[in-house]
Coordinates of C-alpha atoms and ligand atoms in Angstrom, one line a residue:
Chain X
M1 CA 0.0 0.0 0.0
A2 CA 3.0 2.3 0.6
G3 CA 3.2 3.5 -3.0
L4 CA -0.4 4.6 -3.1
H5 CA -1.5 8.1 -2.9
A6 CA -3.6 8.8 0.3
A7 CA -6.7 9.4 -1.7
E8 CA -6.3 6.2 -3.6
R9 CA -5.7 4.3 -0.3
S10 CA -8.9 5.7 1.1
S11 CA -10.8 4.9 -2.1
L12 CA -9.5 1.4 -1.9
L13 CA -10.8 1.1 1.7
L14 CA -14.1 2.5 0.6
R15 CA -14.5 0.0 -2.2
R16 CA -15.4 -2.6 0.3
T17 CA -18.5 -0.8 1.3
S18 CA -21.2 -0.6 -1.3
W19 CA -22.8 2.7 0.0
Y20 CA -19.8 4.6 -1.3
R21 CA -20.1 3.2 -4.8
S22 CA -20.8 6.7 -6.2
A23 CA -17.3 7.7 -5.1
L24 CA -15.8 5.0 -7.3
E25 CA -16.5 6.5 -10.7
I26 CA -13.1 8.2 -10.4
K27 CA -10.3 6.8 -12.6
G28 CA -6.7 7.7 -13.2
P29 CA -4.5 10.4 -11.6
R30 CA -6.0 13.8 -11.4
F31 CA -6.1 17.3 -10.1
M32 CA -7.0 17.4 -6.4
V33 CA -9.7 19.8 -5.3
K34 CA -9.4 21.6 -2.0
I35 CA -12.5 22.1 0.2
K36 CA -12.7 23.9 3.5
F37 CA -15.4 22.6 5.9
I38 CA -16.2 24.8 8.9
E39 CA -17.9 23.3 11.9
H40 CA -20.6 25.3 13.7
S41 CA -18.0 25.9 16.5
G42 CA -15.7 27.5 13.9
Q43 CA -13.3 24.6 13.8
E44 CA -11.9 24.4 10.2
H45 CA -11.0 21.3 8.2
D46 CA -9.2 21.5 4.9
V47 CA -9.4 18.4 2.7
E48 CA -8.3 17.5 -0.7
T49 CA -10.4 15.3 -2.8
N50 CA -10.9 13.9 -6.3
P51 CA -13.3 15.4 -8.8
G52 CA -16.3 13.2 -9.4
A53 CA -17.2 12.3 -5.9
S54 CA -19.7 14.3 -3.8
V55 CA -18.8 16.9 -1.2
M56 CA -20.4 14.6 1.4
I57 CA -18.0 11.8 0.4
A58 CA -15.1 14.3 0.6
A59 CA -16.1 15.1 4.2
V60 CA -16.9 11.5 5.4
S61 CA -13.9 9.9 3.8
N62 CA -11.6 12.5 5.4
G63 CA -13.1 12.1 8.8
V64 CA -14.6 15.6 9.0
P65 CA -17.1 15.5 11.9
G66 CA -20.6 17.1 11.7
I67 CA -21.8 15.3 8.6
D68 CA -23.8 12.1 9.4
A69 CA -24.9 11.1 5.9
D70 CA -27.2 8.4 7.3
C71 CA -28.6 7.5 3.9
G72 CA -25.2 7.2 2.3
G73 CA -25.9 9.8 -0.4
A74 CA -29.3 8.8 -1.5
C75 CA -30.7 12.3 -0.9
S76 CA -33.2 10.9 1.6
C77 CA -32.0 11.8 5.1
A78 CA -30.9 15.4 5.0
T79 CA -28.1 14.7 7.6
C80 CA -25.4 16.0 5.2
H81 CA -26.7 19.6 5.3
V82 CA -24.2 22.4 4.7
Y83 CA -24.3 26.1 4.0
V84 CA -22.4 27.0 0.9
D85 CA -20.4 30.2 1.0
Q86 CA -22.3 32.8 -1.1
E87 CA -19.6 33.3 -3.6
W88 CA -19.6 29.5 -4.4
L89 CA -23.3 29.0 -4.5
E90 CA -23.7 29.3 -8.3
K91 CA -20.9 27.0 -9.1
T92 CA -22.3 24.2 -6.9
G93 CA -25.2 23.8 -9.4
E94 CA -28.9 23.5 -9.2
I95 CA -30.9 22.1 -6.3
N96 CA -32.8 19.1 -7.7
P97 CA -36.4 18.5 -6.8
T98 CA -35.8 15.7 -4.4
E99 CA -33.1 17.7 -2.6
E100 CA -35.5 20.7 -2.4
A101 CA -38.2 18.4 -0.9
M102 CA -35.8 17.1 1.8
L103 CA -34.4 20.6 2.5
S104 CA -37.8 22.1 2.8
L105 CA -38.5 19.9 5.8
S106 CA -35.3 21.1 7.6
T107 CA -35.7 23.5 10.6
D108 CA -32.3 25.1 9.8
R109 CA -32.9 25.8 6.2
K110 CA -31.2 28.9 4.8
D111 CA -30.9 30.5 1.4
N112 CA -27.5 28.9 0.9
S113 CA -28.5 25.4 2.2
R114 CA -27.5 22.4 0.2
L115 CA -27.3 18.6 0.8
S116 CA -23.7 18.0 0.4
C117 CA -24.3 14.5 -1.2
Q118 CA -25.9 16.3 -4.1
I119 CA -23.0 18.6 -4.9
Q120 CA -20.6 17.0 -7.3
V121 CA -16.9 17.9 -6.8
T122 CA -15.6 19.5 -10.0
E123 CA -12.3 21.3 -10.7
D124 CA -14.4 24.5 -10.7
L125 CA -15.0 24.0 -7.0
D126 CA -11.3 24.1 -6.0
G127 CA -11.3 26.3 -2.9
L128 CA -14.9 25.7 -2.0
V129 CA -15.9 26.7 1.5
V130 CA -18.9 25.2 3.3
T131 CA -20.2 25.6 6.9
M132 CA -22.0 23.0 8.9
P133 CA -25.3 23.6 10.9
E134 CA -25.2 23.1 14.6
F135 CA -27.1 19.9 14.3
Q136 CA -27.9 17.4 11.6
F137 CA -31.5 16.5 11.7
Chain Y
M1 CA -52.0 -12.0 24.3
T2 CA -51.6 -15.3 22.4
D3 CA -48.8 -17.5 23.3
A4 CA -46.7 -18.8 20.4
S5 CA -47.3 -22.4 21.0
A6 CA -51.0 -21.7 21.0
D7 CA -50.9 -19.8 17.8
Q8 CA -53.2 -22.1 15.9
S9 CA -54.3 -19.7 13.2
K10 CA -54.2 -21.4 9.8
W11 CA -52.1 -18.5 8.6
S12 CA -49.4 -18.9 11.1
M13 CA -45.9 -19.9 9.9
V14 CA -44.7 -21.0 13.3
G15 CA -43.0 -24.4 13.1
K16 CA -42.9 -24.4 9.3
D17 CA -39.5 -25.1 7.7
P18 CA -38.5 -21.8 6.1
W19 CA -36.1 -23.5 3.6
T20 CA -38.3 -26.2 2.2
M21 CA -41.9 -24.8 2.3
P22 CA -43.2 -23.6 -1.1
I23 CA -41.8 -20.1 -1.4
E24 CA -45.0 -18.6 -2.6
K25 CA -46.6 -19.5 0.7
I26 CA -44.2 -17.5 2.7
D27 CA -46.3 -14.8 4.6
L28 CA -44.4 -12.4 6.8
S29 CA -47.5 -10.5 7.8
H30 CA -48.9 -13.0 10.3
P31 CA -47.8 -12.1 13.9
G32 CA -47.0 -15.7 14.9
I33 CA -43.4 -15.9 13.7
W34 CA -42.7 -12.5 15.1
Q35 CA -43.8 -13.4 18.5
A36 CA -42.0 -16.7 18.3
N37 CA -38.9 -14.9 17.1
E38 CA -38.7 -17.2 14.1
F39 CA -38.9 -14.6 11.3
L40 CA -35.2 -14.3 10.4
P41 CA -34.7 -17.4 8.2
F42 CA -37.9 -16.7 6.3
M43 CA -36.6 -13.2 5.5
E44 CA -33.2 -14.6 4.6
R45 CA -34.7 -17.0 2.1
L46 CA -36.7 -14.3 0.5
R47 CA -33.6 -12.0 0.2
L48 CA -31.8 -14.9 -1.5
E49 CA -34.4 -16.4 -3.7
D50 CA -37.3 -13.9 -4.1
P51 CA -36.4 -10.5 -2.8
V52 CA -39.5 -8.8 -4.2
H53 CA -42.0 -11.4 -3.1
Y54 CA -45.7 -11.6 -3.8
C55 CA -47.9 -13.3 -1.3
A56 CA -51.3 -13.9 -3.0
E57 CA -53.2 -15.2 0.0
S58 CA -52.9 -14.0 3.6
A59 CA -55.2 -13.0 6.5
V60 CA -54.7 -9.4 5.3
G61 CA -55.1 -10.1 1.6
P62 CA -52.5 -10.1 -1.2
Y63 CA -49.4 -7.9 -0.7
W64 CA -45.8 -7.5 -1.9
S65 CA -42.8 -8.0 0.5
I66 CA -39.7 -5.9 -0.2
T67 CA -36.8 -7.5 1.6
K68 CA -33.5 -6.1 0.3
Y69 CA -32.0 -2.8 1.6
K70 CA -31.6 -1.2 -1.8
D71 CA -35.2 -2.1 -3.0
I72 CA -36.5 -0.7 0.3
M73 CA -34.6 2.5 -0.3
Q74 CA -36.0 2.7 -3.7
V75 CA -39.6 2.4 -2.5
D76 CA -39.1 4.7 0.4
T77 CA -37.7 7.5 -1.8
S78 CA -40.4 7.3 -4.5
P79 CA -43.5 8.7 -2.9
E80 CA -44.9 9.6 -6.3
I81 CA -45.1 5.9 -7.1
F82 CA -45.5 4.4 -3.7
S83 CA -48.1 6.3 -1.6
S84 CA -48.4 6.5 2.2
E85 CA -52.2 6.9 1.8
P86 CA -54.6 5.6 2.9
T87 CA -52.5 4.0 5.7
I88 CA -49.0 2.8 6.6
G89 CA -50.3 -0.4 8.3
I90 CA -50.8 -3.6 6.4
V91 CA -54.6 -3.7 7.3
D92 CA -56.7 -1.3 5.4
T93 CA -58.7 1.0 7.7
Y94 CA -61.9 2.3 6.3
D95 CA -63.0 4.1 9.3
E96 CA -64.1 7.6 10.1
Y97 CA -62.6 7.3 13.5
T98 CA -59.0 7.5 12.3
L99 CA -57.3 10.8 13.1
P100 CA -55.7 12.4 10.1
S101 CA -51.9 12.6 10.6
F102 CA -49.1 13.4 8.3
I103 CA -47.5 10.0 8.6
S104 CA -50.2 8.7 6.2
M105 CA -50.3 11.7 3.9
D106 CA -48.5 12.3 0.6
P107 CA -46.9 15.6 -0.5
P108 CA -47.7 18.4 -0.5
K109 CA -50.1 18.0 2.4
H110 CA -47.6 15.9 4.3
D111 CA -44.8 18.4 3.9
E112 CA -47.0 21.3 5.1
Q113 CA -48.0 19.5 8.3
R114 CA -44.7 18.1 9.1
R115 CA -43.1 21.5 8.8
I116 CA -45.4 22.7 11.5
A117 CA -44.6 19.9 14.0
Q118 CA -40.9 19.3 13.2
P119 CA -39.4 22.2 15.3
V120 CA -40.6 20.7 18.6
V121 CA -38.3 17.7 18.2
A122 CA -35.4 19.5 16.5
P123 CA -32.1 18.9 18.2
A124 CA -31.8 22.5 19.5
N125 CA -35.0 22.1 21.5
L126 CA -34.0 18.7 22.7
K127 CA -30.8 20.0 24.2
R128 CA -32.9 22.1 26.6
L129 CA -34.8 19.0 27.7
E130 CA -31.7 16.8 28.3
H131 CA -31.2 17.8 31.9
L132 CA -34.7 17.0 32.9
I133 CA -34.8 13.7 31.1
R134 CA -31.6 12.7 32.8
Q135 CA -33.0 13.5 36.2
R136 CA -36.0 11.3 35.5
V137 CA -33.8 8.5 34.2
C138 CA -31.7 8.7 37.4
N139 CA -34.8 8.6 39.6
I140 CA -36.1 5.4 38.1
L141 CA -32.7 3.7 38.0
D142 CA -32.0 4.6 41.7
E143 CA -35.3 2.9 42.8
L144 CA -34.5 -0.4 41.2
P145 CA -33.5 -3.4 43.5
L146 CA -30.1 -5.1 43.2
E147 CA -29.8 -8.9 42.9
T148 CA -33.6 -9.3 42.8
E149 CA -35.6 -10.5 39.7
F150 CA -38.0 -8.1 38.2
D151 CA -39.7 -7.3 34.8
W152 CA -37.5 -4.8 32.9
V153 CA -40.3 -4.1 30.4
K154 CA -42.7 -3.0 33.1
E155 CA -40.4 -1.3 35.6
V156 CA -38.0 0.4 33.2
S157 CA -39.0 0.3 29.5
I158 CA -42.6 1.3 30.0
E159 CA -42.1 3.5 33.0
L160 CA -39.3 5.4 31.5
T161 CA -41.0 5.9 28.1
T162 CA -44.1 7.2 29.9
Q163 CA -42.2 9.5 32.1
M164 CA -40.2 10.8 29.2
L165 CA -43.4 11.5 27.3
A166 CA -44.7 13.3 30.3
T167 CA -41.5 15.3 30.5
L168 CA -41.6 16.3 26.9
F169 CA -45.2 17.6 27.2
D170 CA -44.7 18.8 30.7
F171 CA -47.8 16.7 31.4
P172 CA -49.2 16.5 35.0
F173 CA -46.9 13.8 36.3
E174 CA -49.4 11.9 38.4
S175 CA -51.7 11.4 35.4
R176 CA -48.9 10.3 33.1
H177 CA -50.3 6.9 32.5
K178 CA -53.1 8.5 30.6
L179 CA -50.6 9.2 27.9
T180 CA -49.8 5.5 27.5
F181 CA -53.6 4.7 27.5
W182 CA -54.3 7.3 24.7
S183 CA -51.4 6.0 22.7
D184 CA -52.6 2.4 23.0
A185 CA -56.2 3.5 22.3
A186 CA -55.3 5.5 19.2
T187 CA -53.8 2.4 17.6
A188 CA -56.0 -0.2 19.1
I189 CA -58.1 -2.6 17.1
P190 CA -61.6 -2.4 18.7
G191 CA -62.4 -5.5 20.7
A192 CA -58.8 -6.6 21.1
G193 CA -58.4 -5.5 24.7
V194 CA -57.7 -1.7 25.1
V195 CA -61.1 -0.5 23.8
A196 CA -64.3 -2.4 23.1
S197 CA -65.5 -0.3 20.2
N198 CA -64.7 2.6 17.9
E199 CA -67.0 4.8 20.0
E200 CA -65.0 4.0 23.1
R201 CA -61.8 4.8 21.2
W202 CA -63.2 8.1 20.0
A203 CA -64.2 8.9 23.6
A204 CA -60.6 8.4 24.6
M205 CA -59.4 10.7 21.9
E206 CA -61.9 13.4 23.0
E207 CA -60.6 13.1 26.5
C208 CA -57.1 13.5 25.2
L209 CA -58.1 16.6 23.2
Q210 CA -59.8 18.1 26.2
V211 CA -56.9 17.6 28.6
F212 CA -54.4 18.9 26.0
T213 CA -56.6 21.9 25.2
G214 CA -56.5 22.7 28.9
L215 CA -52.7 22.6 28.8
W216 CA -52.6 24.7 25.7
N217 CA -54.7 27.5 27.3
E218 CA -52.6 27.4 30.4
R219 CA -49.4 27.8 28.5
V220 CA -50.4 30.2 25.7
N221 CA -50.8 32.8 28.4
A222 CA -47.6 32.0 30.2
E223 CA -44.0 32.7 29.3
P224 CA -42.8 30.3 26.6
G225 CA -41.4 27.1 28.1
N226 CA -39.3 24.2 26.9
D227 CA -42.1 21.7 26.7
L228 CA -43.8 20.6 23.4
V229 CA -47.2 22.1 24.2
S230 CA -45.7 25.5 25.0
M231 CA -43.6 25.3 21.9
L232 CA -46.7 24.6 19.8
A233 CA -48.7 27.3 21.5
H234 CA -46.1 29.9 21.0
G235 CA -44.7 28.8 17.7
E236 CA -45.4 31.1 14.8
A237 CA -46.4 28.3 12.5
T238 CA -48.4 26.4 15.0
Q239 CA -50.3 28.9 17.2
N240 CA -53.3 29.0 14.9
M241 CA -53.7 25.2 14.5
S242 CA -57.3 23.9 14.5
P243 CA -58.2 21.6 17.4
M244 CA -58.2 18.5 15.1
E245 CA -54.7 19.4 13.8
Y246 CA -53.5 19.9 17.3
L247 CA -54.9 16.6 18.4
G248 CA -53.5 14.8 15.3
N249 CA -50.0 16.2 16.1
I250 CA -50.2 15.3 19.8
I251 CA -51.3 11.8 19.1
L252 CA -48.7 11.2 16.4
L253 CA -46.0 12.4 18.8
I254 CA -47.3 10.2 21.6
V255 CA -47.7 7.1 19.4
G256 CA -44.5 7.6 17.5
G257 CA -42.4 7.8 20.7
N258 CA -44.2 5.1 22.7
D259 CA -43.7 1.5 21.6
T260 CA -40.6 2.3 19.5
T261 CA -38.5 3.8 22.3
R262 CA -39.9 1.2 24.8
N263 CA -38.8 -1.7 22.7
S264 CA -35.4 -0.2 22.0
I265 CA -34.9 0.0 25.7
S266 CA -35.7 -3.7 26.2
G267 CA -34.0 -4.7 22.9
G268 CA -30.7 -3.2 24.0
V269 CA -30.6 -5.3 27.2
M270 CA -31.5 -8.4 25.3
A271 CA -28.8 -7.8 22.6
L272 CA -26.0 -7.2 25.2
N273 CA -26.9 -10.3 27.1
E274 CA -26.8 -12.4 23.9
N275 CA -23.5 -10.9 23.0
P276 CA -21.3 -10.8 26.1
A277 CA -18.2 -9.7 24.3
E278 CA -20.1 -6.6 23.2
Y279 CA -21.1 -5.9 26.8
D280 CA -17.4 -6.2 27.7
K281 CA -16.5 -3.6 25.0
L282 CA -19.1 -1.3 26.5
R283 CA -17.7 -1.7 30.1
A284 CA -14.2 -1.0 28.7
D285 CA -15.2 2.2 26.8
R286 CA -18.4 4.1 27.5
S287 CA -17.7 6.5 24.7
I288 CA -19.1 3.8 22.4
I289 CA -22.6 4.6 23.7
P290 CA -23.8 6.9 20.9
N291 CA -22.6 4.3 18.3
M292 CA -24.1 1.5 20.3
V293 CA -27.5 3.3 20.4
S294 CA -27.6 3.3 16.6
E295 CA -26.7 -0.4 16.5
I296 CA -29.4 -1.2 19.1
I297 CA -32.0 0.6 17.0
R298 CA -30.8 -1.3 13.9
W299 CA -30.8 -4.6 15.7
Q300 CA -34.2 -4.2 17.3
T301 CA -35.9 -2.5 14.3
P302 CA -38.8 -1.5 16.6
L303 CA -41.1 -1.1 13.6
A304 CA -40.7 -4.1 11.4
Y305 CA -42.2 -2.5 8.3
M306 CA -44.0 0.4 6.7
R307 CA -46.5 -0.1 4.0
R308 CA -47.1 1.8 0.8
T309 CA -49.7 1.5 -1.9
A310 CA -48.7 1.6 -5.6
L311 CA -50.2 4.6 -7.4
V312 CA -49.3 3.3 -10.9
D313 CA -48.1 0.1 -12.5
T314 CA -44.4 -0.2 -11.9
E315 CA -41.5 -2.6 -12.0
L316 CA -39.3 -3.5 -9.0
G317 CA -36.6 -6.2 -8.9
G318 CA -38.0 -7.6 -12.2
K319 CA -41.5 -7.9 -10.8
Q320 CA -44.6 -6.2 -12.1
I321 CA -46.4 -4.3 -9.4
K322 CA -49.9 -3.1 -10.3
A323 CA -51.5 0.2 -9.3
G324 CA -53.4 -0.4 -6.1
D325 CA -51.2 -3.2 -4.8
K326 CA -50.0 -3.2 -1.2
V327 CA -46.2 -2.9 -0.9
V328 CA -44.6 -3.8 2.4
M329 CA -41.1 -2.6 3.1
W330 CA -39.6 -5.0 5.7
Y331 CA -37.1 -2.8 7.5
A332 CA -36.4 -5.8 9.8
S333 CA -35.1 -7.7 6.7
G334 CA -33.3 -4.8 5.0
N335 CA -31.4 -4.2 8.3
Q336 CA -30.0 -7.8 7.9
D337 CA -29.0 -7.4 4.3
S338 CA -25.3 -8.2 4.2
E339 CA -24.9 -6.9 0.7
V340 CA -25.1 -3.4 2.2
I341 CA -24.3 -3.8 5.9
D342 CA -21.1 -5.6 6.8
R343 CA -21.6 -8.6 9.0
A344 CA -25.3 -7.7 9.2
D345 CA -26.1 -10.8 11.2
E346 CA -23.9 -9.7 14.1
F347 CA -24.6 -7.2 16.9
L348 CA -21.5 -5.0 17.0
I349 CA -21.7 -1.9 19.1
D350 CA -18.6 -0.4 17.7
R351 CA -19.5 -1.1 14.1
D352 CA -18.5 1.4 11.4
K353 CA -21.3 3.5 10.0
A354 CA -23.8 2.3 12.5
R355 CA -26.2 5.1 11.6
Q356 CA -26.7 3.5 8.2
H357 CA -29.7 1.4 9.1
L358 CA -33.4 1.4 7.9
S359 CA -35.1 1.5 11.3
F360 CA -36.2 5.2 10.9
G361 CA -37.1 4.8 7.2
F362 CA -35.7 7.2 4.6
G363 CA -37.1 10.0 2.4
L364 CA -39.8 12.5 3.2
H365 CA -41.3 10.3 6.0
R366 CA -38.0 9.6 7.8
C367 CA -38.7 9.4 11.5
M368 CA -39.2 12.9 12.9
G369 CA -38.4 11.8 16.4
N370 CA -35.1 10.0 15.5
R371 CA -32.9 12.5 17.4
L372 CA -35.2 12.4 20.4
A373 CA -35.1 8.6 20.5
E374 CA -31.3 8.5 20.2
M375 CA -31.0 11.0 23.0
Q376 CA -33.2 9.1 25.3
L377 CA -31.3 5.9 24.7
R378 CA -28.0 7.6 25.1
I379 CA -28.9 9.1 28.4
L380 CA -30.3 5.8 29.7
W381 CA -27.2 3.8 28.9
E382 CA -24.9 6.5 30.3
E383 CA -26.7 6.3 33.6
I384 CA -27.1 2.5 33.5
M385 CA -23.3 2.2 33.2
Q386 CA -22.8 4.6 36.1
R387 CA -24.7 2.2 38.4
F388 CA -24.7 -1.4 37.2
D389 CA -22.1 -3.8 36.1
M390 CA -24.7 -5.9 34.4
V391 CA -28.4 -5.9 33.6
E392 CA -28.7 -9.7 33.5
V393 CA -31.5 -11.4 31.7
V394 CA -32.5 -14.3 34.0
G395 CA -35.4 -15.9 32.2
Q396 CA -37.3 -16.3 28.9
P397 CA -38.4 -13.1 27.3
E398 CA -41.9 -12.8 25.9
R399 CA -42.5 -10.9 22.6
V400 CA -45.2 -8.8 21.2
Y401 CA -47.8 -10.5 19.0
S402 CA -47.5 -8.2 16.1
S403 CA -45.7 -8.1 12.7
F404 CA -45.6 -4.3 13.0
V405 CA -44.5 -3.5 16.5
K406 CA -41.4 -5.6 17.1
G407 CA -40.7 -5.8 20.8
Y408 CA -41.0 -7.3 24.2
T409 CA -43.9 -7.7 26.7
H410 CA -41.8 -9.3 29.4
L411 CA -38.1 -9.5 30.2
P412 CA -37.0 -10.9 33.6
V413 CA -33.7 -9.4 34.8
K414 CA -31.5 -9.1 37.8
L415 CA -29.2 -6.1 38.4
H416 CA -25.6 -6.5 39.5
G417 CA -24.0 -3.4 41.0
L418 CA -20.6 -2.1 40.3
N419 CA -18.0 -3.7 42.4
Ligands
HEM501 C1 -36.3 4.0 18.2 C2 -37.4 4.7 18.1 C3 -38.2 5.0 16.8 C4 -38.2 4.3 15.7 C5 -37.6 3.0 15.3 C6 -39.1 5.0 14.8 C7 -39.5 4.6 13.5 C8 -40.2 5.4 12.6 C9 -40.3 5.0 11.2 C10 -39.8 3.8 10.5 C11 -41.0 6.1 10.6 C12 -41.3 6.2 9.1 C13 -42.6 6.2 8.7 C14 -42.8 6.0 7.2 O1 -41.8 6.0 6.5 O2 -43.9 5.9 6.8 C15 -41.3 7.0 11.6 C16 -42.0 8.2 11.4 C17 -42.3 9.1 12.5 N1 -41.9 9.0 13.8 FE1 -40.6 7.6 14.6 N2 -39.6 6.1 15.4 C18 -39.0 6.2 16.7 C19 -39.2 7.2 17.6 C20 -40.0 8.3 17.5 C21 -40.2 9.2 18.5 C22 -39.5 9.2 19.9 C23 -41.1 10.1 18.0 C24 -41.7 11.2 18.8 C25 -41.5 12.4 18.5 C26 -41.4 9.7 16.7 C27 -42.3 10.4 15.8 C28 -42.4 10.1 14.5 C29 -43.3 10.8 13.6 C30 -44.0 12.1 13.9 C31 -43.2 10.2 12.3 C32 -43.9 10.6 11.0 C33 -42.9 11.3 10.1 C34 -43.5 11.6 8.7 O3 -44.4 10.9 8.3 O4 -43.1 12.5 8.1 N3 -40.7 8.6 16.4 N4 -40.8 6.6 12.8
FES502 S1 -26.4 11.7 2.8 FE1 -28.5 11.5 3.1 S2 -29.3 13.3 2.1 FE2 -27.2 13.4 1.8

């Protein structure tokens, strides 16, 4: 395993669990995207991730606390809720109808709310900053 | 109140060989195998051989059984195909005495109503109740005898759940058993013990409304408090609710949090006794408790299924489901699906991704009280571990006669103190 890049190592580990399958679309060496996760307390976590996976996968696979992701990315639990920094909002793409339905039930919904499992990491998102709500519910 | 060995119904699967009986005859809906705790191999065979399974004849009519994790996810997240109306129970209720509640509504009505009720069980509000809940837990645990056999279900699971409900509503403490009665009455089948007729059931609901209207009036004129009634009375979105809406919300909160939490409390004790190595892990490291709580809820699966009704003809797992068909998502089976959950047939309190279970459902109807349930169980186990080396099961448990509510009616235990 020594010769493997950290991200490849973690993706190998993830391969064993089927709920991360969406993370495995990634192939070949690539540009790493930097994302900053800020907990409700202000604690910051900088991670590097592969384009192709979701922002939720980037958090969970790098051990960022505060994202439960109970449904594993199926857009059906809303426990991967984040607030996207205003300047990045447009680049994260459209909210899909299922995501809108789940978000609309959240008590902490804001204008910049997103479900992080529905944001696909692209090279355009290099430098993305998201904040976590106090609780995932 | 039927005993498994006396379950003589022609529909019962008890005693049948799950692996050799004709597969089309497998019927998970009959309560017998659930009470006898024999359901696992039937579900396993269906997952292996016929994961989307049609049962043409049963005491509750024809229905589909969905048994694999991924298929259940699919059904649960497609409300436009699989409706929660008219009911989420396997038996059709055509009865004007059923209270409308959003658990059996589809969008957009469901979403509107849930949005009103949701804030009262949001984590920020729960945090304010934690201290009081912990006090009540401590009071109950401190009263329990050491080294003496007693029924955990009655003395702890039911008592604690009832007290917690009373705490949440700031309900007059001496009358707290009314809450349990109303919960039982709301879901009772007339004639089966709790109430004799629908009229009697409705009388119980009217009493409930009357008492809760009194509480509302008292609190709407007082300073906002931390209890659910005060929150509803002062909440912007809720203060203008109609009486029926108010009652519907109250009953849903009482029912939703009653049997489910109760049986998770009993189920945890049972699971730790059956898996002594896990009990050792817990003794060695109490910081596992939050993770263990999720594993207990997976393992117990307090509601074995939720039912949907197909709105259109559709295909699932290669089978043709017709509009109008009953579709039953067996969470109790999906939670044992080793294709998605590693070593699913083992109770592992430190398992990875323990939160990834089906017990709360997924999608728009995902359990609204899930954080509350987890908090209650976490506090309970934190306090149990402060006091007892072991809650030892010392006799045969008895289980609920139901294929919906999965749980215990009796669990004889003895407590051993910390040395
Ligand atoms: C371990 C304990 C619990 C379990 C296993 C559980 C299970 C479930 C399940 C499976 C559903 C999904 C219904 C569906 O998909 O049709 C549900 C919904 C619901 N639960 Fe729970 N529940 C628990 C505790 C609670 C508590 C403590 C409350 C009290 C506040 C509660 C209130 C509700 C409500 C209001 C709904 C309806 C949500 C909707 O239809 O949008 N539950 N529960
Ligand atoms: S992980 Fe469940 S909605 Fe995103």
